[in-house]
mmCIF file of C-alpha atoms in Angstrom:
data_model
loop_
_atom_site.group_PDB
_atom_site.id
_atom_site.type_symbol
_atom_site.label_atom_id
_atom_site.label_comp_id
_atom_site.label_asym_id
_atom_site.label_seq_id
_atom_site.Cartn_x
_atom_site.Cartn_y
_atom_site.Cartn_z
ATOM 1 C CA UNK T 1 -44.275 6.093 39.344
ATOM 2 C CA UNK T 2 -45.104 5.431 43.021
ATOM 3 C CA UNK T 3 -46.070 9.108 43.345
ATOM 4 C CA UNK T 4 -48.931 8.545 40.871
ATOM 5 C CA UNK T 5 -50.157 5.110 41.970
ATOM 6 C CA UNK T 6 -52.604 6.228 44.668
ATOM 7 C CA UNK T 7 -54.113 9.116 42.630
ATOM 8 C CA UNK T 8 -54.486 6.881 39.581
ATOM 9 C CA UNK T 9 -56.209 4.199 41.652
ATOM 10 C CA UNK T 10 -58.654 6.766 43.071
ATOM 11 C CA UNK T 11 -59.267 8.051 39.552
ATOM 12 C CA UNK T 12 -59.875 4.496 38.330
ATOM 13 C CA UNK T 13 -62.566 4.016 40.976
ATOM 14 C CA UNK T 14 -64.324 7.203 39.840
ATOM 15 C CA UNK T 15 -64.114 6.315 36.152
ATOM 16 C CA UNK T 16 -65.272 2.739 36.656
ATOM 17 C CA UNK T 17 -68.109 3.967 38.834
ATOM 18 C CA UNK T 18 -69.287 6.265 36.046
ATOM 19 C CA UNK T 19 -69.936 3.317 33.733
ATOM 20 C CA UNK T 20 -66.866 3.625 31.497
ATOM 21 C CA UNK T 21 -65.482 0.467 33.063
ATOM 22 C CA UNK T 22 -68.517 -1.668 32.293
ATOM 23 C CA UNK T 23 -67.707 -5.086 30.830
ATOM 24 C CA UNK T 24 -64.075 -4.809 31.969
ATOM 25 C CA UNK T 25 -63.396 -7.696 34.326
ATOM 26 C CA UNK T 26 -60.514 -6.191 36.343
ATOM 27 C CA UNK T 27 -61.086 -4.127 39.479
ATOM 28 C CA UNK T 28 -59.765 -0.513 39.629
ATOM 29 C CA UNK T 29 -56.514 -1.473 41.379
ATOM 30 C CA UNK T 30 -55.745 -4.181 38.831
ATOM 31 C CA UNK T 31 -56.678 -1.855 35.971
ATOM 32 C CA UNK T 32 -54.063 0.653 37.152
ATOM 33 C CA UNK T 33 -51.391 -2.046 37.366
ATOM 34 C CA UNK T 34 -52.453 -3.292 33.923
ATOM 35 C CA UNK T 35 -52.058 0.248 32.573
ATOM 36 C CA UNK T 36 -48.633 0.731 34.150
ATOM 37 C CA UNK T 37 -47.446 -2.611 32.829
ATOM 38 C CA UNK T 38 -48.907 -2.529 29.325
ATOM 39 C CA UNK T 39 -48.991 1.158 28.431
ATOM 40 C CA UNK T 40 -46.352 2.978 30.487
ATOM 41 C CA UNK T 41 -43.733 0.301 29.759
ATOM 42 C CA UNK T 42 -44.137 0.584 25.989
ATOM 43 C CA UNK T 43 -41.062 1.974 24.154
ATOM 44 C CA UNK T 44 -41.157 5.709 23.624
ATOM 45 C CA UNK T 45 -43.970 6.349 26.113
ATOM 46 C CA UNK T 46 -42.093 9.002 28.100
ATOM 47 C CA UNK T 47 -40.449 10.373 24.978
ATOM 48 C CA UNK T 48 -43.896 11.101 23.540
ATOM 49 C CA UNK T 49 -44.846 12.741 26.827
ATOM 50 C CA UNK T 50 -41.737 14.954 26.756
ATOM 51 C CA UNK T 51 -42.770 16.222 23.318
ATOM 52 C CA UNK T 52 -46.334 16.973 24.403
ATOM 53 C CA UNK T 53 -47.649 20.027 26.252
ATOM 54 C CA UNK T 54 -49.098 17.928 29.083
ATOM 55 C CA UNK T 55 -47.983 17.540 32.669
ATOM 56 C CA UNK T 56 -47.140 13.947 33.505
ATOM 57 C CA UNK T 57 -50.259 13.638 35.674
ATOM 58 C CA UNK T 58 -52.512 14.661 32.744
ATOM 59 C CA UNK T 59 -50.583 12.396 30.358
ATOM 60 C CA UNK T 60 -51.011 9.405 32.679
ATOM 61 C CA UNK T 61 -54.686 10.175 33.212
ATOM 62 C CA UNK T 62 -55.245 10.297 29.454
ATOM 63 C CA UNK T 63 -53.236 7.129 28.982
ATOM 64 C CA UNK T 64 -55.219 5.248 31.622
ATOM 65 C CA UNK T 65 -58.459 6.468 30.047
ATOM 66 C CA UNK T 66 -57.449 5.125 26.631
ATOM 67 C CA UNK T 67 -56.206 1.844 28.075
ATOM 68 C CA UNK T 68 -59.568 1.356 29.795
ATOM 69 C CA UNK T 69 -61.442 2.137 26.573
ATOM 70 C CA UNK T 70 -59.239 -0.312 24.701
ATOM 71 C CA UNK T 71 -60.088 -3.062 27.157
ATOM 72 C CA UNK T 72 -63.762 -2.197 27.003
ATOM 73 C CA UNK T 73 -63.779 -2.293 23.196
ATOM 74 C CA UNK T 74 -61.964 -5.614 23.297
ATOM 75 C CA UNK T 75 -64.540 -6.975 25.723
ATOM 76 C CA UNK T 76 -67.392 -5.739 23.532
ATOM 77 C CA UNK T 77 -65.940 -6.885 20.200
ATOM 78 C CA UNK T 78 -63.926 -9.831 21.576
ATOM 79 C CA UNK T 79 -60.999 -8.879 19.415
ATOM 80 C CA UNK T 80 -57.941 -6.729 19.850
ATOM 81 C CA UNK T 81 -58.301 -3.271 18.439
ATOM 82 C CA UNK T 82 -55.387 -1.744 16.508
ATOM 83 C CA UNK T 83 -53.894 1.068 18.570
ATOM 84 C CA UNK T 84 -53.610 4.474 16.896
ATOM 85 C CA UNK T 85 -50.243 6.211 16.940
ATOM 86 C CA UNK T 86 -49.672 8.164 20.178
ATOM 87 C CA UNK T 87 -53.368 8.156 21.226
ATOM 88 C CA UNK T 88 -52.527 9.962 24.474
ATOM 89 C CA UNK T 89 -52.248 13.216 22.511
ATOM 90 C CA UNK T 90 -56.043 13.337 22.299
ATOM 91 C CA UNK T 91 -57.797 14.677 25.392
ATOM 92 C CA UNK T 92 -60.768 12.565 26.418
ATOM 93 C CA UNK T 93 -60.499 12.864 30.187
ATOM 94 C CA UNK T 94 -63.589 14.249 31.851
ATOM 95 C CA UNK T 95 -62.639 17.538 33.551
ATOM 96 C CA UNK T 96 -64.566 16.766 36.742
ATOM 97 C CA UNK T 97 -62.963 13.355 37.076
ATOM 98 C CA UNK T 98 -59.519 14.786 36.389
ATOM 99 C CA UNK T 99 -60.080 17.407 39.108
ATOM 100 C CA UNK T 100 -60.779 14.613 41.575
ATOM 101 C CA UNK T 101 -57.581 12.928 40.429
ATOM 102 C CA UNK T 102 -55.625 16.154 40.922
ATOM 103 C CA UNK T 103 -56.957 16.608 44.454
ATOM 104 C CA UNK T 104 -55.643 13.211 45.449
ATOM 105 C CA UNK T 105 -52.382 13.841 43.600
ATOM 106 C CA UNK T 106 -51.946 17.281 45.219
ATOM 107 C CA UNK T 107 -52.425 15.906 48.741
ATOM 108 C CA UNK T 108 -49.907 13.152 48.066
ATOM 109 C CA UNK T 109 -47.611 15.712 46.423
ATOM 110 C CA UNK T 110 -47.572 17.919 49.530
ATOM 111 C CA UNK T 111 -46.841 14.950 51.797
ATOM 112 C CA UNK T 112 -44.034 13.852 49.489
ATOM 113 C CA UNK T 113 -42.518 17.346 49.363
ATOM 114 C CA UNK T 114 -42.663 17.687 53.155
ATOM 115 C CA UNK T 115 -41.140 14.254 53.739
ATOM 116 C CA UNK T 116 -38.381 14.889 51.192
ATOM 117 C CA UNK T 117 -37.555 18.279 52.708
ATOM 118 C CA UNK T 118 -37.515 16.878 56.239
ATOM 119 C CA UNK T 119 -35.109 14.136 55.164
ATOM 120 C CA UNK T 120 -32.867 16.612 53.369
ATOM 121 C CA UNK T 121 -32.751 18.896 56.425
ATOM 122 C CA UNK T 122 -31.826 15.886 58.554
ATOM 123 C CA UNK T 123 -28.982 14.969 56.177
ATOM 124 C CA UNK T 124 -27.667 18.534 56.227
ATOM 125 C CA UNK T 125 -27.785 18.841 59.994
ATOM 126 C CA UNK T 126 -30.720 21.247 59.867
ATOM 127 C CA UNK T 127 -33.154 19.196 61.925
ATOM 128 C CA UNK T 128 -33.754 22.086 64.347
ATOM 129 C CA UNK T 129 -34.517 24.385 61.416
ATOM 130 C CA UNK T 130 -37.164 21.962 60.187
ATOM 131 C CA UNK T 131 -38.610 21.529 63.668
ATOM 132 C CA UNK T 132 -38.934 25.302 64.057
ATOM 133 C CA UNK T 133 -40.618 25.495 60.631
ATOM 134 C CA UNK T 134 -43.079 22.766 61.614
ATOM 135 C CA UNK T 135 -43.928 24.284 64.983
ATOM 136 C CA UNK T 136 -44.472 27.721 63.444
ATOM 137 C CA UNK T 137 -46.142 26.955 60.094
ATOM 138 C CA UNK T 138 -47.868 23.627 60.762
ATOM 139 C CA UNK T 139 -48.689 23.973 64.478
ATOM 140 C CA UNK T 140 -49.343 27.705 64.236
ATOM 141 C CA UNK T 141 -47.119 28.753 67.146
ATOM 142 C CA UNK T 142 -45.522 32.217 67.129
ATOM 143 C CA UNK T 143 -41.733 32.299 67.342
ATOM 144 C CA UNK T 144 -41.853 33.900 70.786
ATOM 145 C CA UNK T 145 -43.659 30.794 72.062
ATOM 146 C CA UNK T 146 -40.725 28.636 70.886
ATOM 147 C CA UNK T 147 -37.952 30.651 72.545
ATOM 148 C CA UNK T 148 -37.895 28.551 75.701
ATOM 149 C CA UNK T 149 -38.063 25.196 73.889
ATOM 150 C CA UNK T 150 -35.139 25.952 71.578
ATOM 151 C CA UNK T 151 -33.253 28.319 73.891
ATOM 152 C CA UNK T 152 -32.829 30.778 71.033
ATOM 153 C CA UNK T 153 -34.135 34.298 70.409
ATOM 154 C CA UNK T 154 -37.259 34.707 68.276
ATOM 155 C CA UNK T 155 -35.329 36.502 65.530
ATOM 156 C CA UNK T 156 -32.930 33.576 65.184
ATOM 157 C CA UNK T 157 -35.849 31.122 65.117
ATOM 158 C CA UNK T 158 -37.458 33.127 62.302
ATOM 159 C CA UNK T 159 -34.279 32.871 60.221
ATOM 160 C CA UNK T 160 -34.110 29.115 60.852
ATOM 161 C CA UNK T 161 -37.726 28.722 59.733
ATOM 162 C CA UNK T 162 -37.042 30.701 56.545
ATOM 163 C CA UNK T 163 -34.106 28.419 55.759
ATOM 164 C CA UNK T 164 -36.370 25.360 55.953
ATOM 165 C CA UNK T 165 -39.145 27.122 54.007
ATOM 166 C CA UNK T 166 -36.705 28.059 51.242
ATOM 167 C CA UNK T 167 -35.630 24.433 50.935
ATOM 168 C CA UNK T 168 -39.264 23.282 50.808
ATOM 169 C CA UNK T 169 -39.943 25.709 47.954
ATOM 170 C CA UNK T 170 -36.967 24.311 46.036
ATOM 171 C CA UNK T 171 -38.201 20.741 46.543
ATOM 172 C CA UNK T 172 -41.716 21.689 45.381
ATOM 173 C CA UNK T 173 -40.283 23.344 42.283
ATOM 174 C CA UNK T 174 -38.119 20.305 41.500
ATOM 175 C CA UNK T 175 -41.058 17.907 41.881
ATOM 176 C CA UNK T 176 -43.328 20.034 39.702
ATOM 177 C CA UNK T 177 -40.664 20.317 37.012
ATOM 178 C CA UNK T 178 -40.314 16.541 37.130
ATOM 179 C CA UNK T 179 -44.056 16.393 36.460
ATOM 180 C CA UNK T 180 -43.505 18.500 33.337
ATOM 181 C CA UNK T 181 -44.333 21.997 34.613
ATOM 182 C CA UNK T 182 -42.115 24.624 32.984
ATOM 183 C CA UNK T 183 -39.933 26.584 35.463
ATOM 184 C CA UNK T 184 -41.675 29.851 34.577
ATOM 185 C CA UNK T 185 -45.075 28.259 35.283
ATOM 186 C CA UNK T 186 -44.277 26.781 38.711
ATOM 187 C CA UNK T 187 -45.683 29.679 40.759
ATOM 188 C CA UNK T 188 -48.948 29.699 38.809
ATOM 189 C CA UNK T 189 -49.232 25.911 39.067
ATOM 190 C CA UNK T 190 -48.744 26.018 42.845
ATOM 191 C CA UNK T 191 -51.493 28.633 43.135
ATOM 192 C CA UNK T 192 -53.810 26.567 40.931
ATOM 193 C CA UNK T 193 -53.221 23.379 42.936
ATOM 194 C CA UNK T 194 -53.822 25.250 46.194
ATOM 195 C CA UNK T 195 -57.175 26.375 44.800
ATOM 196 C CA UNK T 196 -58.015 22.776 43.824
ATOM 197 C CA UNK T 197 -57.275 21.576 47.366
ATOM 198 C CA UNK T 198 -59.131 24.513 48.979
ATOM 199 C CA UNK T 199 -62.189 23.793 46.847
ATOM 200 C CA UNK T 200 -62.060 20.194 48.094
ATOM 201 C CA UNK T 201 -62.120 21.464 51.680
ATOM 202 C CA UNK T 202 -65.214 23.597 50.971
ATOM 203 C CA UNK T 203 -67.116 20.781 49.307
#
């Protein structure tokens, strides 16, 4: 769940700032920990998610939203409300707020995928492949500019970069599938998340 902690905390700040969190005594960080402890840890939570059509990020966002409303109702009525069966199946998350959540999640997701791929390349003895990939794709250097540094021809450097890029794509696919994205939907989901992040850069 560490992959979702920072995005959920950012989302909690937005939601609480919109007035939904009024009368709830906990701050956004504590509300997220309260949600993880009291909602995510309940028996069958992930089983219900696996039977839904939601990604895990949407499921968690919905769950946090309902947990916050429960606490608010309790604060207003001063009594515990009876929880409906599987309330996360209803969608009450504001689309704008969820988009903000996804932007934070997507940035963290990319960092996690890059770090995981770099570590895997190191374990497999492909550190040079990853370095070439970084210098070319992240630093924007053409392969011919790396010939002297690596003492290898540009064509060989291009193949090394493709090896690292292929591994990064596999890691991204695995992480998205872990989030609940169907294998056939991975490419479309990547394109959608890229658009979410690009929109953030234009705003």
